PDB file of C-alpha atoms in Angstrom:
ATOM      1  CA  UNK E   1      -5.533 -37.494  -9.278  1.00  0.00           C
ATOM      2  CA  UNK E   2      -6.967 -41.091  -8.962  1.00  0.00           C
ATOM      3  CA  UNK E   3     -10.173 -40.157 -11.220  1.00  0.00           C
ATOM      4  CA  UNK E   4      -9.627 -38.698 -14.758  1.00  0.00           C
ATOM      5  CA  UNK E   5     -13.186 -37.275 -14.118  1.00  0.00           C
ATOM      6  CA  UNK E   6     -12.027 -35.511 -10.568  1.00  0.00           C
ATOM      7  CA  UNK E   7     -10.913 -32.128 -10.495  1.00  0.00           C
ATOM      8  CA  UNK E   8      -8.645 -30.792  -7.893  1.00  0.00           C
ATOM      9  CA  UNK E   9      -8.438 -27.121  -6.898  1.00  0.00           C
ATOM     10  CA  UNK E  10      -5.379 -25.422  -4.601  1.00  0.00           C
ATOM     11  CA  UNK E  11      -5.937 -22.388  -3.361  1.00  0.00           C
ATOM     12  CA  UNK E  12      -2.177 -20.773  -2.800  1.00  0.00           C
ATOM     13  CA  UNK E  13      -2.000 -19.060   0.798  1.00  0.00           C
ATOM     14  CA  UNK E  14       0.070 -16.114   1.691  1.00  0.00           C
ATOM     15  CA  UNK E  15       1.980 -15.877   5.033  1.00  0.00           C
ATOM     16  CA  UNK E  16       3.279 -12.550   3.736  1.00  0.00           C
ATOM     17  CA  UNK E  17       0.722  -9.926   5.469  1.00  0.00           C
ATOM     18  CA  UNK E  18      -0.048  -6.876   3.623  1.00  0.00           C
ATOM     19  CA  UNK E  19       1.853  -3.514   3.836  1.00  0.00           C
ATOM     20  CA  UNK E  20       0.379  -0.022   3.267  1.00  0.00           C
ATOM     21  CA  UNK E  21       2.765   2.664   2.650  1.00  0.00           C
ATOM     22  CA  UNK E  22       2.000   6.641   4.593  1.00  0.00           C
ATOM     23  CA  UNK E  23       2.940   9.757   3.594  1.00  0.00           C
ATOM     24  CA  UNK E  24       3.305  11.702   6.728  1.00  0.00           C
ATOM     25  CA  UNK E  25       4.486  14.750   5.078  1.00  0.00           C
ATOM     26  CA  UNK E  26       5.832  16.383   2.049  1.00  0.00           C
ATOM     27  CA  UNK E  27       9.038  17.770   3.987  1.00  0.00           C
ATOM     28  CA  UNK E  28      11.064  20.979   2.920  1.00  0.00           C
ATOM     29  CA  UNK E  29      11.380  19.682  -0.967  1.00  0.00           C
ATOM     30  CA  UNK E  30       7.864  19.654  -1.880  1.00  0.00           C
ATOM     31  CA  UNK E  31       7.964  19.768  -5.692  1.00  0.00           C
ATOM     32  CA  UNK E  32      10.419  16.651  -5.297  1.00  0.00           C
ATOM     33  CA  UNK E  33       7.956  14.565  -3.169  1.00  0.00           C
ATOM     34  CA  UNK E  34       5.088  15.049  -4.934  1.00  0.00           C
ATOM     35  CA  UNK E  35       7.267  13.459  -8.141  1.00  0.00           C
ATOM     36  CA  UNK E  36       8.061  10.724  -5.812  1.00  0.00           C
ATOM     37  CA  UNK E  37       4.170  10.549  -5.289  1.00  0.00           C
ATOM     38  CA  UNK E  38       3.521  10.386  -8.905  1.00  0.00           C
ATOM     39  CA  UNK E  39       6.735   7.711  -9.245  1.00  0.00           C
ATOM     40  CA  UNK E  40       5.446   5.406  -6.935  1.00  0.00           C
ATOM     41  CA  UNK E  41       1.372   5.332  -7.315  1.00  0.00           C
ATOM     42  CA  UNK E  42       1.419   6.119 -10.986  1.00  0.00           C
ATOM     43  CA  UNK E  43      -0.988   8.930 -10.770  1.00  0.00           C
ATOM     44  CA  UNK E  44      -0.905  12.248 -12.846  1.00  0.00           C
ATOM     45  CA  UNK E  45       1.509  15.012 -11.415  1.00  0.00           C
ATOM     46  CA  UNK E  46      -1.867  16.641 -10.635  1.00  0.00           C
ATOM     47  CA  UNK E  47      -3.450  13.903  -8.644  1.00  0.00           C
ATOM     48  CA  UNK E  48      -0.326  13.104  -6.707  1.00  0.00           C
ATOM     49  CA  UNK E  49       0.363  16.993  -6.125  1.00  0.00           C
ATOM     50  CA  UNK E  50      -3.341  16.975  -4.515  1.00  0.00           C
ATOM     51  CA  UNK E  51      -2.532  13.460  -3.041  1.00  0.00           C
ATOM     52  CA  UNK E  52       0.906  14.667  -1.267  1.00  0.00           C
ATOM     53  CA  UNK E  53      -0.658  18.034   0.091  1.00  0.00           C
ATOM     54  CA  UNK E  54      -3.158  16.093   2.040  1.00  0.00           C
ATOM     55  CA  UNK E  55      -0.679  14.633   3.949  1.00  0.00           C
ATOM     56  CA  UNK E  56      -0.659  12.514   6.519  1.00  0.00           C
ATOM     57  CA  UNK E  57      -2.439   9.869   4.373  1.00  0.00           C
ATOM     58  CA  UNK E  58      -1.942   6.259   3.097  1.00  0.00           C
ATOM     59  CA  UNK E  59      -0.794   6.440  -0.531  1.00  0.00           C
ATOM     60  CA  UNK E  60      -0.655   2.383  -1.097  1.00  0.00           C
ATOM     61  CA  UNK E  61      -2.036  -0.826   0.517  1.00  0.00           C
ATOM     62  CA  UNK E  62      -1.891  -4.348  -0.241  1.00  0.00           C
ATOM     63  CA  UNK E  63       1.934  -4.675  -1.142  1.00  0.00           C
ATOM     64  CA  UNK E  64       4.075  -7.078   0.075  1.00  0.00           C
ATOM     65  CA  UNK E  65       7.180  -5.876   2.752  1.00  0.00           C
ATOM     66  CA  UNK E  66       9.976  -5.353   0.398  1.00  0.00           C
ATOM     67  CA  UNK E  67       7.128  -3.183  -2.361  1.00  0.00           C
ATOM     68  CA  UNK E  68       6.234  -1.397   0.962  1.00  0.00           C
ATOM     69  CA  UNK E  69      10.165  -0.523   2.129  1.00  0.00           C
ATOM     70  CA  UNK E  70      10.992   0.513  -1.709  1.00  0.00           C
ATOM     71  CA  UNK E  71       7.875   2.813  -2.070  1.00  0.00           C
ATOM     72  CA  UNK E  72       9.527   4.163   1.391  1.00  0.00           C
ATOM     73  CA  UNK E  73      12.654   4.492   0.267  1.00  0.00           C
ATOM     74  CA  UNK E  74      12.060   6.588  -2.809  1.00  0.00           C
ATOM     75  CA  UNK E  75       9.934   8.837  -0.704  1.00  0.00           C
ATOM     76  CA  UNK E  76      12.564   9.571   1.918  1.00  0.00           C
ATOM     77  CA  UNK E  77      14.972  10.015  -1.146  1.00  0.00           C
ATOM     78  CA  UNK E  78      13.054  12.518  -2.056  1.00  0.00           C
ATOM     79  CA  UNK E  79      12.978  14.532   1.473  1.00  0.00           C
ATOM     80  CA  UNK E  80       9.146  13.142   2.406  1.00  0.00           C
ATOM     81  CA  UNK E  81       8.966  12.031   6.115  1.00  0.00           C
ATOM     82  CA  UNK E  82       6.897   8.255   5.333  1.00  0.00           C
ATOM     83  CA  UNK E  83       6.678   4.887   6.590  1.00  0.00           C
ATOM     84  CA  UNK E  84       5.029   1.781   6.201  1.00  0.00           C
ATOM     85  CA  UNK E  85       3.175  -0.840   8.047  1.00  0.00           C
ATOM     86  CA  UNK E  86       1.528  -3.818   7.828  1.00  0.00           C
ATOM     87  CA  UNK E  87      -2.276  -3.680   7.198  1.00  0.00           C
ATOM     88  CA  UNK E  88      -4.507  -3.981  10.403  1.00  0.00           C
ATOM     89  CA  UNK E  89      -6.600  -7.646   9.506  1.00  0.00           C
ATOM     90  CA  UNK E  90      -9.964  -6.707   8.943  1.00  0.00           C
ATOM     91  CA  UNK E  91     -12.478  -6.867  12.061  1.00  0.00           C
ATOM     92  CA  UNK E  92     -14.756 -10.253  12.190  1.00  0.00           C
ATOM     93  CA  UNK E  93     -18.247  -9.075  12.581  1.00  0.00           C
ATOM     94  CA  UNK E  94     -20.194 -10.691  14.899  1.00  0.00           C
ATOM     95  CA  UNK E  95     -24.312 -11.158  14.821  1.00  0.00           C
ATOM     96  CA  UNK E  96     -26.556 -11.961  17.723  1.00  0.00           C
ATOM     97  CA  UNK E  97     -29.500 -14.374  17.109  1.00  0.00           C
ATOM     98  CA  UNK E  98     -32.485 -12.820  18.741  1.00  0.00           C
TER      99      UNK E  98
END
């Protein structure tokens, strides 16, 4: 910085979309997904046992690929059919001057 009265600010960008991870279902080993559930959102067995029986439904968002392939991974270790994606980018809206 050239001035000591100057501030400079950097705002750090991310090229590294964001991920959402999907449960699509429990599979044959319920009681084993639904702790997978609770391992990888944190929730209460109870919440994550109402979570999991609602599948299909997106049980994280806003991780970064590898978060997004682990969450997967410990899901499918657990016989739960899931997958992840990267986040659609939200829609611009658009207003028309009269």
């Amino acid at each position: 910085m050239s001035d000591e009265g100057s501030t400079e600010y950097r705002v750090p960008l991310c090229d590294d979309p964001s991920h959402e991870v999907l449960l699509i279902d429990c599979g044959p080993r319920e009681t084993d997904a639904i702790r997978a559930v609770h391992k990888v959102t944190g929730l209460s067995l109870w919440h994550s046992r109402a979570l999991a029986r609602r599948a299909p439904v997106t049980l994280l968002q806003g991780l970064s690929a590898y978060r997004a392939q682990s969450a997967v991974a410990v899901l499918q270790s657990a016989g739960a059919r899931a997958e992840w994606r990267q986040e659609p980018k939200p829609a611009r809206r658009t207003t028309t001057s009269p």
